[in-house]
Coordinates of C-alpha atoms in Angstrom, one line a residue:
Chain A
E804 CA -8.9 13.0 18.3
A805 CA -7.6 15.6 15.9
G806 CA -7.1 14.5 12.3
V807 CA -4.2 15.1 10.1
T808 CA -3.6 18.8 9.6
Q809 CA -1.7 20.6 6.8
F810 CA -0.4 24.2 6.5
P811 CA -0.9 26.3 4.5
S812 CA -4.2 25.4 2.9
H813 CA -3.2 27.4 -0.2
S814 CA 0.1 28.8 -1.5
V815 CA 0.7 30.9 -4.6
I816 CA 4.3 31.6 -5.4
E817 CA 6.4 32.5 -8.4
K818 CA 8.7 30.2 -10.3
G819 CA 12.1 30.1 -8.6
Q820 CA 10.8 30.8 -5.1
T821 CA 10.8 28.4 -2.2
V822 CA 7.8 27.0 -0.4
T823 CA 7.6 24.8 2.7
L824 CA 4.6 22.7 3.4
R825 CA 3.9 21.3 6.8
C826 CA 2.0 18.3 7.9
D827 CA 1.0 17.4 11.5
P828 CA 0.0 13.7 11.6
I829 CA -2.5 12.2 14.0
S830 CA -0.9 12.0 17.5
G831 CA 0.9 8.7 18.0
H832 CA 1.0 7.8 14.3
D833 CA 4.5 6.6 13.4
N834 CA 3.9 6.4 9.7
L835 CA 3.6 9.6 7.7
Y836 CA 3.2 9.8 3.9
W837 CA 3.3 12.5 1.3
Y838 CA 1.3 12.4 -1.9
R839 CA 0.5 14.9 -4.6
R840 CA -2.0 15.3 -7.3
V841 CA -0.9 17.3 -10.3
M842 CA -3.7 18.8 -12.4
G843 CA -5.4 16.1 -14.4
K844 CA -3.3 13.3 -13.1
E845 CA -3.7 10.6 -10.4
I846 CA -2.7 11.1 -6.8
K847 CA 0.9 9.9 -6.6
F848 CA 3.0 8.7 -3.7
L849 CA 6.0 10.9 -2.9
L850 CA 7.6 9.4 0.2
H851 CA 7.0 7.6 3.5
F852 CA 8.5 8.2 7.0
V853 CA 8.5 5.7 9.8
K854 CA 9.0 8.0 12.8
E855 CA 11.9 10.2 11.7
S856 CA 13.4 7.8 9.2
K857 CA 12.7 7.9 5.5
Q858 CA 11.3 4.4 4.7
D859 CA 10.7 5.0 1.0
E860 CA 11.3 8.1 -1.1
S861 CA 11.0 6.5 -4.5
G862 CA 8.2 8.9 -5.5
M863 CA 10.1 12.1 -5.0
P864 CA 10.3 13.7 -8.4
N865 CA 13.8 15.3 -8.2
N866 CA 16.3 16.9 -5.8
R867 CA 14.3 20.2 -5.6
F868 CA 12.1 18.4 -3.1
L869 CA 13.3 17.9 0.4
A870 CA 11.2 16.2 3.1
E871 CA 12.1 16.1 6.8
R872 CA 10.5 14.8 9.9
T873 CA 12.7 15.8 12.8
G874 CA 11.8 14.2 16.1
G875 CA 9.3 11.9 14.4
T876 CA 6.4 14.3 14.8
Y877 CA 5.4 16.8 12.2
S878 CA 6.9 16.8 8.7
T879 CA 7.9 19.5 6.2
L880 CA 8.2 19.3 2.5
K881 CA 10.3 22.0 0.9
V882 CA 10.3 22.8 -2.8
Q883 CA 13.3 24.8 -3.8
P884 CA 13.3 26.3 -6.4
A885 CA 9.7 25.8 -7.4
E886 CA 8.8 25.2 -11.1
L887 CA 5.5 25.5 -12.9
E888 CA 5.0 21.8 -13.0
D889 CA 5.1 21.6 -9.2
S890 CA 1.6 23.1 -9.1
G891 CA -1.0 20.7 -7.6
V892 CA -2.4 19.5 -4.4
Y893 CA 0.0 18.0 -1.8
F894 CA -1.6 15.6 0.6
C895 CA -0.2 14.2 3.8
A896 CA -1.4 11.0 5.4
S897 CA -0.6 9.1 8.6
S898 CA -1.2 5.7 10.0
R899 CA -0.6 4.2 13.4
L900 CA 1.7 1.2 13.0
A901 CA 3.8 -0.4 10.4
D902 CA 0.9 -2.8 9.9
L903 CA 0.3 -3.5 6.2
Q904 CA -3.4 -3.4 6.8
E905 CA -3.4 0.0 8.4
T906 CA -5.8 2.7 7.2
Q907 CA -4.1 5.9 6.0
Y908 CA -5.9 9.1 7.2
F909 CA -5.4 12.0 4.9
G910 CA -5.2 15.7 5.6
P911 CA -7.1 18.3 3.6
G912 CA -4.1 19.0 1.4
T913 CA -2.1 22.1 0.4
R914 CA -3.0 23.6 -2.9
L915 CA 0.2 25.0 -4.5
L916 CA 0.1 27.2 -7.5
V917 CA 3.4 28.2 -9.1
L918 CA 3.2 31.1 -11.5
Chain B
S429 CA 4.3 0.0 -12.2
Q430 CA 0.9 -0.8 -10.8
Q431 CA -1.9 1.5 -11.6
G432 CA -5.5 1.4 -10.3
E433 CA -8.1 2.3 -12.9
E434 CA -11.7 3.2 -12.1
D435 CA -14.7 3.1 -14.3
P436 CA -16.8 4.8 -15.1
Q437 CA -14.9 8.1 -15.1
A438 CA -18.1 9.9 -14.4
L439 CA -21.5 8.8 -13.2
S440 CA -24.7 10.8 -13.0
I441 CA -27.8 9.4 -11.2
Q442 CA -30.9 10.4 -9.3
E443 CA -31.3 10.4 -5.6
G444 CA -32.5 7.0 -4.3
E445 CA -30.7 5.1 -7.1
N446 CA -27.7 2.9 -6.5
A447 CA -24.3 3.8 -7.8
T448 CA -21.6 1.2 -8.7
M449 CA -18.0 2.1 -9.3
N450 CA -15.4 -0.4 -10.4
C451 CA -11.6 -0.5 -9.9
S452 CA -9.0 -2.7 -11.5
Y453 CA -5.4 -3.1 -10.6
K454 CA -2.4 -5.0 -11.9
T455 CA -0.3 -6.6 -9.2
S456 CA -0.7 -8.5 -5.9
I457 CA -2.0 -6.4 -3.1
N458 CA -2.2 -6.4 0.7
N459 CA -5.4 -4.4 0.7
L460 CA -7.6 -2.1 -1.3
Q461 CA -9.0 1.1 0.1
W462 CA -11.8 3.4 -1.1
Y463 CA -11.7 7.2 -0.5
R464 CA -14.1 10.0 -1.2
Q465 CA -13.1 13.6 -2.1
N466 CA -15.7 16.3 -2.0
S467 CA -14.9 19.2 -4.3
G468 CA -11.9 21.1 -3.0
R469 CA -11.6 19.1 0.1
G470 CA -9.4 16.3 1.5
L471 CA -9.7 12.6 1.1
V472 CA -12.0 10.8 3.4
H473 CA -11.4 7.2 4.0
L474 CA -14.5 5.0 3.4
I475 CA -13.5 1.4 3.7
L476 CA -10.5 -1.0 3.6
I477 CA -10.8 -4.5 2.3
R478 CA -8.0 -7.0 2.8
S479 CA -6.7 -9.3 0.1
N480 CA -8.2 -12.3 1.9
E481 CA -11.7 -10.7 2.1
R482 CA -14.3 -10.9 -0.6
E483 CA -17.0 -8.4 0.6
K484 CA -17.3 -5.7 3.2
H485 CA -20.2 -3.5 4.3
S486 CA -20.3 -0.1 6.0
G487 CA -23.7 1.6 6.2
R488 CA -24.9 2.2 2.7
L489 CA -21.5 1.1 1.2
R490 CA -20.7 -2.4 -0.1
V491 CA -17.3 -3.2 -1.4
T492 CA -16.3 -6.4 -3.1
L493 CA -12.9 -7.7 -4.0
D494 CA -12.0 -10.3 -6.6
T495 CA -8.3 -11.0 -6.5
S496 CA -8.5 -13.5 -9.3
K497 CA -9.7 -10.7 -11.6
K498 CA -7.7 -8.0 -9.8
S499 CA -10.8 -5.9 -9.4
S500 CA -13.0 -4.3 -6.8
S501 CA -16.4 -2.6 -6.8
L502 CA -18.0 0.0 -4.6
L503 CA -21.7 0.1 -4.4
I504 CA -23.5 3.0 -2.8
T505 CA -27.2 2.2 -2.1
A506 CA -30.0 4.6 -1.9
S507 CA -27.8 7.5 -3.0
R508 CA -28.2 11.0 -1.7
A509 CA -27.3 14.4 -3.1
A510 CA -24.6 14.6 -0.3
D511 CA -22.9 11.6 -1.9
T512 CA -21.9 13.8 -4.8
A513 CA -18.1 13.6 -4.9
S514 CA -15.1 11.9 -6.5
Y515 CA -14.4 8.3 -5.4
F516 CA -10.9 6.8 -5.6
C517 CA -9.7 3.3 -5.1
A518 CA -6.2 2.9 -3.8
T519 CA -4.2 -0.3 -3.5
A520 CA -1.4 -1.2 -1.1
Y521 CA 0.5 -3.6 -3.1
S522 CA 2.6 -6.5 -1.8
G523 CA 6.1 -5.4 -1.2
G524 CA 5.2 -1.7 -1.2
Y525 CA 5.2 -1.2 2.5
N526 CA 1.7 0.2 2.4
K527 CA 2.3 3.0 0.0
L528 CA -0.9 3.6 -1.9
I529 CA -1.4 3.5 -5.6
F530 CA -4.4 5.6 -6.7
G531 CA -6.7 5.3 -9.6
A532 CA -7.9 8.4 -11.5
G533 CA -11.2 8.3 -9.7
T534 CA -14.9 8.3 -10.6
R535 CA -16.9 11.6 -10.4
L536 CA -20.3 10.8 -9.0
A537 CA -23.2 13.3 -9.4
V538 CA -26.4 12.6 -7.5
H539 CA -29.3 14.8 -8.5
P540 CA -32.2 15.6 -6.2

């Protein structure tokens, strides 16, 4: 079974540009989560999809971030326009059911650097 | 808001020794999970312990959970150089629909 995959692995952009990150969860996993780790800080929750619906987006920092999961399969996270403080590692995770005891499996992350 | 905290922040040991990392949290949880991150890599899930469990084993890993003290520990026995990594605890708190709250992590260095 393939794990969670993320694309790209690295992205370097200039302030003001747009970047779109993609996450492909494990096949059959209804739950998809985005997290990020800004330099020197903890890994923080951004949002959670159940299939194509946003269950919880309380961690989204501001309206420059837009996440979608059309069709309930892969998800994209767009940052527009990117700011310097958006630099960090963006992780995606998925889990199978809406079971509160489900393990979340993480992807390798996308390293974003905004110059 | 809840925040997991690990200690120590960094740990340096010799191969063969045991490594113990601790994690504390602030609110009621559904479960607590430990993850490992090798330098520049993704998070690898190690073990999940539910709020009604007190101890769990997986290979050389032993996790304990004390909900009365709101703390957990991860013990790696007979450590190897390949265990060198950062270790994070993450809590899924009650009412949080399984979103994880991570601690800052412990950086473990195992020297041959």
